[in-house]
Tab-separated table of C-alpha atoms in Angstrom:
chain	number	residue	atom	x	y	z
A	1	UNK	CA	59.277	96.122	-31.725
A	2	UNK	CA	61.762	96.083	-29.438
A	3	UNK	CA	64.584	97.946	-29.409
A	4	UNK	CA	67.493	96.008	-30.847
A	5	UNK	CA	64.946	95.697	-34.077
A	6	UNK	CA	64.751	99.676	-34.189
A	7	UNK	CA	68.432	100.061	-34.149
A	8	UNK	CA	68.967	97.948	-37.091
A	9	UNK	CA	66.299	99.557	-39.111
A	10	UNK	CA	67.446	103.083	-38.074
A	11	UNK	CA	70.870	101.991	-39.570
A	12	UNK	CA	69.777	99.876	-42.771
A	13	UNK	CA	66.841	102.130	-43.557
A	14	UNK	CA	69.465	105.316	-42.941
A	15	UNK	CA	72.135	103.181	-45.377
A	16	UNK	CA	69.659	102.590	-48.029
A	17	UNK	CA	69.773	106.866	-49.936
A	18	UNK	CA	73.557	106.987	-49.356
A	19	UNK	CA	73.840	103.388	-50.943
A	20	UNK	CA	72.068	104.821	-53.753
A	21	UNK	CA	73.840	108.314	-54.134
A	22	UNK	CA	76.891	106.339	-53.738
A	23	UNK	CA	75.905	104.098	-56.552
A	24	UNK	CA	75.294	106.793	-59.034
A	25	UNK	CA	78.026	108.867	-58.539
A	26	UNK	CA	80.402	105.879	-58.843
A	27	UNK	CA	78.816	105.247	-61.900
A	28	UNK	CA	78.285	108.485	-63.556
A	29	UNK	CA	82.324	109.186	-62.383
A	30	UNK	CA	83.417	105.765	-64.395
A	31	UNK	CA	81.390	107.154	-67.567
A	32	UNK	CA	82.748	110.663	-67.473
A	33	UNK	CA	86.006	108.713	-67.537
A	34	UNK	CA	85.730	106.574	-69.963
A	35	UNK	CA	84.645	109.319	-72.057
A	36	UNK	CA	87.399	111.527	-71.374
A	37	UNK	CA	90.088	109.390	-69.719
A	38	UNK	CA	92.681	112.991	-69.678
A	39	UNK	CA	90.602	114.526	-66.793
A	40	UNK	CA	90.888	111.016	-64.781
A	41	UNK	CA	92.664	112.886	-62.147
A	42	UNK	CA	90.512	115.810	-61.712
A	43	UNK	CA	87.075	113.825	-61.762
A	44	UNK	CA	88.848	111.604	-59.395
A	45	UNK	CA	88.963	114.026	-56.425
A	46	UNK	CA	85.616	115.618	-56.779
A	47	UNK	CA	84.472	111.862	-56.828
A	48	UNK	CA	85.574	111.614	-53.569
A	49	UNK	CA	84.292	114.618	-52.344
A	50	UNK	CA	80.609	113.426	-53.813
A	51	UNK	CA	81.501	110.104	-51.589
A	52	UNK	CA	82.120	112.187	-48.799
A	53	UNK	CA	79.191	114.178	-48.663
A	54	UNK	CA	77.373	110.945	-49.583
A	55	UNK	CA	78.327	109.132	-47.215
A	56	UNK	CA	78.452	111.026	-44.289
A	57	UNK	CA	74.597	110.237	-44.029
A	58	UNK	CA	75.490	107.142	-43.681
A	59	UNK	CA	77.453	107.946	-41.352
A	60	UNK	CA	74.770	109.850	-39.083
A	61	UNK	CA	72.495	106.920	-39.030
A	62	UNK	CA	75.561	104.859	-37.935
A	63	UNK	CA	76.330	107.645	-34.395
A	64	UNK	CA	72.315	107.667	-33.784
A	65	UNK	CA	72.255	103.613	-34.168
A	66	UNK	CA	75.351	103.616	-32.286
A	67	UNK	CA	74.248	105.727	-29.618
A	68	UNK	CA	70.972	104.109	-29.339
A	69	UNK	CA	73.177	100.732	-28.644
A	70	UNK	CA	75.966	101.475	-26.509
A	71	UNK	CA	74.795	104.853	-24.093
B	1	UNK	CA	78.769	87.119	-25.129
B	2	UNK	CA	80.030	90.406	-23.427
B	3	UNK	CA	81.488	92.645	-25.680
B	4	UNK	CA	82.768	95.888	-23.913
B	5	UNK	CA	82.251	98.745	-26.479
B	6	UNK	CA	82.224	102.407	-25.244
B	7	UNK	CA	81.569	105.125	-27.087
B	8	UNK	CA	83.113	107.745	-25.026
B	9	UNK	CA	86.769	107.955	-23.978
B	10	UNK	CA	87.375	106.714	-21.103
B	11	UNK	CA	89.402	108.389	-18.012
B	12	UNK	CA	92.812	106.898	-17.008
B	13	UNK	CA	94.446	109.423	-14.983
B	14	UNK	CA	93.464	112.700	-13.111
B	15	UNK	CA	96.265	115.397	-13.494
B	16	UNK	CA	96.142	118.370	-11.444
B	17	UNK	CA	91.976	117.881	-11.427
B	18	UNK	CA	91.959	117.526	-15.410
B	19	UNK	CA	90.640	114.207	-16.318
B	20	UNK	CA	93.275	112.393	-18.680
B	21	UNK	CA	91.095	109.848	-21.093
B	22	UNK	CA	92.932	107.050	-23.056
B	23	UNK	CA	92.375	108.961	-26.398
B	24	UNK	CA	94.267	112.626	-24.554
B	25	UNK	CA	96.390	110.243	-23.770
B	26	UNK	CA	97.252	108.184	-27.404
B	27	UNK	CA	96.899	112.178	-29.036
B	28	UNK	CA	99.940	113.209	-26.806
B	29	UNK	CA	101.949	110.175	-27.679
B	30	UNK	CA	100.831	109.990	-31.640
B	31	UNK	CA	101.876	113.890	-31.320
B	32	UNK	CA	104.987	113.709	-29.570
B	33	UNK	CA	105.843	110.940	-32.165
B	34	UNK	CA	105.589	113.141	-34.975
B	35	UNK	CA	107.239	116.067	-33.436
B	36	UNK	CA	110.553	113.891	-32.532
B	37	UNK	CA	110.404	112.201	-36.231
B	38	UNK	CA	110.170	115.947	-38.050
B	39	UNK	CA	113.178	117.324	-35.940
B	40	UNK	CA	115.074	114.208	-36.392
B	41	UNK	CA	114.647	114.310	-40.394
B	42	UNK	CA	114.526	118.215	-40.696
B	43	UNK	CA	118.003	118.141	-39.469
B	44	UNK	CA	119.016	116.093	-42.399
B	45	UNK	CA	117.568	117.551	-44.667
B	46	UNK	CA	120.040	118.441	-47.861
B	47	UNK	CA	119.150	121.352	-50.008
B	48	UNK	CA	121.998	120.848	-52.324
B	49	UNK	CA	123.482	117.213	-54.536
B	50	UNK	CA	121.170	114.212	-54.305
B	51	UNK	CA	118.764	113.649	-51.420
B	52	UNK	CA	119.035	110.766	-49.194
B	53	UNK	CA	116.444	107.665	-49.799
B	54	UNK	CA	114.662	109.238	-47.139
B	55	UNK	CA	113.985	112.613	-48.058
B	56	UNK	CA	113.172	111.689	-51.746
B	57	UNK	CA	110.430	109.809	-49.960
B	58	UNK	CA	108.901	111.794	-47.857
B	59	UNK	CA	109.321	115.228	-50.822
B	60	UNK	CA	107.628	112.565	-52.814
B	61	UNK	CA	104.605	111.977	-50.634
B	62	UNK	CA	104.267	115.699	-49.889
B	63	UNK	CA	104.633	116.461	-53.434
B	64	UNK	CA	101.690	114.091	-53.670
B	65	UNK	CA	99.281	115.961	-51.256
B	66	UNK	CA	100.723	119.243	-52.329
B	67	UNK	CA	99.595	118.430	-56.042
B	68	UNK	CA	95.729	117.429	-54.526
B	69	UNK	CA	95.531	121.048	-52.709
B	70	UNK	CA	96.637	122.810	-55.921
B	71	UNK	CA	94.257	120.967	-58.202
B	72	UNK	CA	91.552	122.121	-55.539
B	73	UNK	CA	92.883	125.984	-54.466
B	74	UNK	CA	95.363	126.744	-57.401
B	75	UNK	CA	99.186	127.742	-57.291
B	76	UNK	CA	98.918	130.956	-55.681
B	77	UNK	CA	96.498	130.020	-53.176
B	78	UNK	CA	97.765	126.249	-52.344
B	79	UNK	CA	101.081	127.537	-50.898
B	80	UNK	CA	98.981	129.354	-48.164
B	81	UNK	CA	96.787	126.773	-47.547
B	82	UNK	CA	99.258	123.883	-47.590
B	83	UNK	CA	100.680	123.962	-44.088
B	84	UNK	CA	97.554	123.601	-42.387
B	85	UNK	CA	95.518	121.342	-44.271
B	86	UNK	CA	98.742	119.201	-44.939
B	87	UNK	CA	99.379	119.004	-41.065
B	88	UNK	CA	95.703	118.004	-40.672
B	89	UNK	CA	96.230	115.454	-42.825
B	90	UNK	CA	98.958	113.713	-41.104
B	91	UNK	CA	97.918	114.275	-38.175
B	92	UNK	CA	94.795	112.749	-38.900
B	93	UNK	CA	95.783	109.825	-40.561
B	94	UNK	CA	98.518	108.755	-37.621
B	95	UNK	CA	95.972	109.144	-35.419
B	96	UNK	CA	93.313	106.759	-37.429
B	97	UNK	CA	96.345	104.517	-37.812
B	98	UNK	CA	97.294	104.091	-34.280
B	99	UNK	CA	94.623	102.814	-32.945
B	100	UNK	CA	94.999	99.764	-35.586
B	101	UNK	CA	98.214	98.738	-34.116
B	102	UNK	CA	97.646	94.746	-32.897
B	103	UNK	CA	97.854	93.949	-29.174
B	104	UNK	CA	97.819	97.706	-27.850
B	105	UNK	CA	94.175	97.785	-26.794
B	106	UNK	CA	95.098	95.007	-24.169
B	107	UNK	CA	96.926	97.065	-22.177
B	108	UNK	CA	95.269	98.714	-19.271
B	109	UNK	CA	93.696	98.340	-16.112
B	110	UNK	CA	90.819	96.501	-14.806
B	111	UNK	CA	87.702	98.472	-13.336
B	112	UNK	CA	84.344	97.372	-11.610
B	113	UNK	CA	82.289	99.623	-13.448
B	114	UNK	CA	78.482	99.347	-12.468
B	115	UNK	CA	79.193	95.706	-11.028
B	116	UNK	CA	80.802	94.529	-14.166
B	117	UNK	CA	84.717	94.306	-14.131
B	118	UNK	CA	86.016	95.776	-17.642
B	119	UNK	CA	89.390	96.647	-19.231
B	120	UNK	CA	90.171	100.178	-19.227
B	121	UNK	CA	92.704	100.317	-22.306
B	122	UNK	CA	95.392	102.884	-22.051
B	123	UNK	CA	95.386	103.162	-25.870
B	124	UNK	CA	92.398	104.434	-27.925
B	125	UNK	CA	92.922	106.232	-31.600
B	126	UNK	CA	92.648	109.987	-31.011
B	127	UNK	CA	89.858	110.172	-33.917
B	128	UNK	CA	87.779	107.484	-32.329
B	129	UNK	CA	87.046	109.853	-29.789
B	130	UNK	CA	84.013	113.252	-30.578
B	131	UNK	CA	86.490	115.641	-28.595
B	132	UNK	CA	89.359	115.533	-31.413
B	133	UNK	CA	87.169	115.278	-34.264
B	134	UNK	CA	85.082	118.548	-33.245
B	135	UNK	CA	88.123	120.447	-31.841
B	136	UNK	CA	89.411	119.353	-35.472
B	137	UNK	CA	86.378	120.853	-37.657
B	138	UNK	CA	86.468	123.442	-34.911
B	139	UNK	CA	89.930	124.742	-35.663
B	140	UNK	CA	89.006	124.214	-39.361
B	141	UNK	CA	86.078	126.368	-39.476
B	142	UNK	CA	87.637	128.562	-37.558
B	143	UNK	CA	90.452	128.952	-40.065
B	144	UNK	CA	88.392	129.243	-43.393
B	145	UNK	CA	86.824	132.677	-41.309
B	146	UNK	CA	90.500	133.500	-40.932
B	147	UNK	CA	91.432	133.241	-44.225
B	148	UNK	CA	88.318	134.788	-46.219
B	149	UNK	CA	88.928	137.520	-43.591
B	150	UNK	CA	92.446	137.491	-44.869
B	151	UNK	CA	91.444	137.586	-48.817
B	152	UNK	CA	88.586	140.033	-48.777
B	153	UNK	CA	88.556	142.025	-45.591
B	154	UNK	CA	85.083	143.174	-43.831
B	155	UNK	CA	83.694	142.212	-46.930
B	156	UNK	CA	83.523	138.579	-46.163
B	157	UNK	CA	81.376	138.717	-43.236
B	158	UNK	CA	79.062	140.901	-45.467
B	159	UNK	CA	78.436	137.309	-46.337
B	160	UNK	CA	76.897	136.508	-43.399
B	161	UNK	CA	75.222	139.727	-42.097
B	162	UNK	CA	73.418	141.588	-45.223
B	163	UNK	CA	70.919	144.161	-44.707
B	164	UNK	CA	70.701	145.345	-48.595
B	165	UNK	CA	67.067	143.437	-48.962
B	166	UNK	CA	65.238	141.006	-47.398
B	167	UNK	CA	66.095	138.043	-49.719
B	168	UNK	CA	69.815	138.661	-49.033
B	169	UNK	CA	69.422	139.079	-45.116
B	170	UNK	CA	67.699	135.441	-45.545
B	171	UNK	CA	70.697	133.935	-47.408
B	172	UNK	CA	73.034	135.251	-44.737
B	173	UNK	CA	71.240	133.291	-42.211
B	174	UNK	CA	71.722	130.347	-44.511
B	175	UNK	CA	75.305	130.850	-45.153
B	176	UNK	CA	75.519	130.709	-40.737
B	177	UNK	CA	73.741	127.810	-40.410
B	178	UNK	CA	75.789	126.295	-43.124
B	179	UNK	CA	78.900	127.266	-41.541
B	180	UNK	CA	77.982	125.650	-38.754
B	181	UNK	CA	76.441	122.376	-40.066
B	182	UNK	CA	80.116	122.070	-41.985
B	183	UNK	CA	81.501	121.644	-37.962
B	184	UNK	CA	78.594	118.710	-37.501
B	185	UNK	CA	79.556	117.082	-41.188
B	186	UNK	CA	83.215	116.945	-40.050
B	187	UNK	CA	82.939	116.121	-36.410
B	188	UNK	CA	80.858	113.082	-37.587
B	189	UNK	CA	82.165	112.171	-40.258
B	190	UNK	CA	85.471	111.223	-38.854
B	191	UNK	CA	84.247	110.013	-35.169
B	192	UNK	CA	81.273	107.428	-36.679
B	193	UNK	CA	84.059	106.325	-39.344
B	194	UNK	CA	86.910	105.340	-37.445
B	195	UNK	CA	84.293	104.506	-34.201
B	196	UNK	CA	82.625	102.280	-36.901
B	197	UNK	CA	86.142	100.530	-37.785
B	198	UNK	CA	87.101	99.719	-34.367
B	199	UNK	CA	83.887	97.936	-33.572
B	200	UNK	CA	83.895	96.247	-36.609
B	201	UNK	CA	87.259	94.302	-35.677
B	202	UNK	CA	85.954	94.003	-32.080
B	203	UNK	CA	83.414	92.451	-33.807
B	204	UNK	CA	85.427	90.551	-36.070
B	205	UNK	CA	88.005	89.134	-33.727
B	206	UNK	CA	84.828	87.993	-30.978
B	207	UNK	CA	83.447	86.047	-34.461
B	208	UNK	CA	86.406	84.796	-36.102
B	209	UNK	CA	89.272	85.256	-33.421
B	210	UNK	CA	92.457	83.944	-35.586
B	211	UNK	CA	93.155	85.653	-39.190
B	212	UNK	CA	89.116	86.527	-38.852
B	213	UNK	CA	90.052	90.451	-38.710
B	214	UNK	CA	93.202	90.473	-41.041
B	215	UNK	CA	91.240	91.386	-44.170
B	216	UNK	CA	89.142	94.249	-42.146
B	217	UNK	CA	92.399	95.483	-40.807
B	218	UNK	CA	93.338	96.215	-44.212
B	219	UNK	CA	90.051	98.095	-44.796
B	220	UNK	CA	90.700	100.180	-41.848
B	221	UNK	CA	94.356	100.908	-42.985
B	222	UNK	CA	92.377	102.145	-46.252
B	223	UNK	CA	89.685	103.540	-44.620
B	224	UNK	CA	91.637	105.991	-42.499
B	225	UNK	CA	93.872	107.519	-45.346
B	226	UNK	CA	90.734	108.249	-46.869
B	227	UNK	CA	89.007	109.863	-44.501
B	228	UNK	CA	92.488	111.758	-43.994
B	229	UNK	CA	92.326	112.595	-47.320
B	230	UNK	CA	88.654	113.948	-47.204
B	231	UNK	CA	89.383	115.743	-44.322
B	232	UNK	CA	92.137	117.598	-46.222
B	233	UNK	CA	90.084	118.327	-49.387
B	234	UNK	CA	86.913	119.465	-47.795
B	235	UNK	CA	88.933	121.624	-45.670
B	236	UNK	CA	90.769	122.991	-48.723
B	237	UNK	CA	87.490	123.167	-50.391
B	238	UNK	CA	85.783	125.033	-48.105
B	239	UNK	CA	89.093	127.492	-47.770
B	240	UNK	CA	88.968	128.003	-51.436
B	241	UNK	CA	85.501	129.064	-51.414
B	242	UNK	CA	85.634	131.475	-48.529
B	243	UNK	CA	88.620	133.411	-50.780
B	244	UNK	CA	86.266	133.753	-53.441
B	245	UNK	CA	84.230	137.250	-53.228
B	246	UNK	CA	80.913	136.988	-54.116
B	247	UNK	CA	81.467	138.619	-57.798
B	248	UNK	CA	84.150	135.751	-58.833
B	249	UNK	CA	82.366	132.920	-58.188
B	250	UNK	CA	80.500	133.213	-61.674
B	251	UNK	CA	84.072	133.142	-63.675
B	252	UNK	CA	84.857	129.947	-62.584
C-alpha cells in the first residue's frame, strides 16, 4: 500500500465508531424527546456533550491522518 | 495541483528574538478587537430606563450563555463560573470566526521555502493553530484545580493522592491521568476541527473556485459556534464536577 492509501483508511476506518456513537445518540436523544418534549432543553445540551466526546475520536484520526499528510 | 497546506503556524516576524507566527499575530488583533469593542459599549451601558438596541442585544445573548452554564453548574455556582467560561467562549468563537473572513488569507508575503515559492499569509485563525488550543485547555485545567481547591480545600487533591487502601491509591492515579487526557481531548478537539474547516474550503475553492465554498462557509460559521459552545460546557462541566466532594456526588 502506499501511503496516500493508509492515510485514507486511518481516517475512514477511525470515522467509522464515532459515525456510529454519533448515530445512536442522535437517535436515542430524538426518542427521549419525543417522549418527553418538556426536558427538550436539558437533553439538548448533554446531547451535545455526547457529540463532543463522540466526536472528538473522530477528530484524532483526522490530526494523525493529517499529520501523516502534510509534516 | 499544488495546494499549500501547513499544519503549523507559520513565522512572520521576529520581535526582540521571539518568533511572531501569523496565528500570534491574528490572536493579538482578534484580542485587541474585543478589548476596544467592550470599553466602547461598557461605557454606554445604562443601568436605569430602557436599554439601547444594543445593549438589549448583547444582555440577550449573554443571558443566553448565562442560562447554558446554570442548567450545567446551578445558580449559586454559575455566577462564579460565568466570567471565565463565558470569556472562553467568545474568545473562542471570534477566533474560529476570523479566520473565515473572505480574501484575508491572500495577504502576505512570498517565501522560497525548500525550492518551492509559497504565500506566507499574515492572517491565520488563532484556533487553527495547537499553541492556542493547548494554552486554552491548559488554562482550563488549570482553573477547575483552582476552583475544587477553592470549594473543598486540601480535600480535593485527596482526590488525586489517596493512601487509605490500595484500590483507592489506584483510582487516584486514574483521576491524574484523566486530568490530563481532558488537556489532550480539548487541545484536539478544537485544533483538528477548525484545522479540518480551513482545508476543507482550501479544498473547496481549488475544486469548485466560484460559489463552490459558499455552502461550506456556512458550515464553518456553524461549526465554530459549536465547538465554542462545547468548549464552554465541557469546561463548565468539568468545573462543576471538581466542586463536588466525593460524598455529594451520589445525591445528584
Amino acid at each position: 500500500m502506499d501511503s496516500n492509501t493508509i492515510i485514507g483508511l486511518t481516517i475512514a476506518i477511525g470515522g467509522i465508531a464515532p459515525a456510529i456513537a454519533i448515530g445512536l445518540i442522535g437517535s436515542k436523544a430524538v426518542e427521549a424527546i419525543g417522549r418527553n418534549p418538556e426536558a427538550a432543553s436539558k437533553i439538548q445540551s448533554n446531547l451535545i456533550l455526547g457529540f463532543a466526546f463522540a466526536e472528538a475520536i473522530a477528530i484524532y484520526a483526522l490530526v494523525v491522518a493529517l499529520i501523516l499528510k502534510f509534516v | 495541483m499544488a495546494l499549500n497546506i501547513s499544519i503549523s503556524a507559520e513565522p512572520v516576524a521576529r520581535l526582540f528574538g521571539l518568533t511572531i507566527t501569523n496565528s500570534l499575530l491574528t490572536g493579538w488583533i482578534v484580542t485587541a478587537i474585543l478589548a476596544v469593542s467592550v470599553y466602547l459599549f461598557s461605557k454606554q451601558i445604562k443601568t436605569k430606563g430602557a436599554p439601547s438596541r444594543l445593549q438589549s442585544a448583547i444582555e440577550f445573548i449573554i443571558e443566553t450563555l448565562y442560562g447554558v452554564v446554570e442548567s450545567i453548574a446551578g445558580s449559586v455556582k454559575a455566577k462564579r463560573f460565568f466570567p471565565m467560561v463565558g470569556t472562553l467562549f467568545i474568545f473562542i468563537l471570534f477566533s474560529n470566526w476570523s479566520g473565515l473572513i473572505p480574501g484575508l488569507a491572500a495577504i502576505g508575503l512570498r517565501e522560497e521555502l525548500q525550492g518551492v515559492s509559497v504565500l506566507i499569509p499574515f492572517w491565520r485563525a488563532p484556533t487553527a493553530d495547537i499553541n492556542t488550543t493547548l494554552a486554552l485547555g491548559l488554562i482550563t485545567m488549570i482553573m477547575v484545580q483552582v476552583y475544587g481547591y477553592q470549594y473543598l480545600g486540601f480535600k480535593y487533591f485527596k482526590k488525586f493522592f489517596d493512601f487509605s487502601n490500595p484500590i483507592n491509591f489506584f483510582v487516584g492515579i486514574l483521576e491524574l491521568v484523566s486530568d490530563f487526557s481532558k488537556i489532550i481531548s480539548f487541545t484536539f478537539r478544537l485544533f483538528g476541527n477548525i484545522i479540518a474547516g480551513e482545508i476543507l474550503l482550501l479544498v473547496m475553492g481549488l475544486i469548485v473556485p466560484i460559489l463552490g465554498p459558499t455552502p461550506f462557509i456556512a458550515l464553518e460559521i456553524f461549526v465554530g459556534f459549536i465547538q465554542a459552545l462545547v468548549f464552554m460546557m465541557l469546561a463548565s462541566v468539568f468545573i462543576n464536577m471538581a466542586t463536588l466532594g466525593h460524598g455529594d456526588e451520589h445525591h445528584e
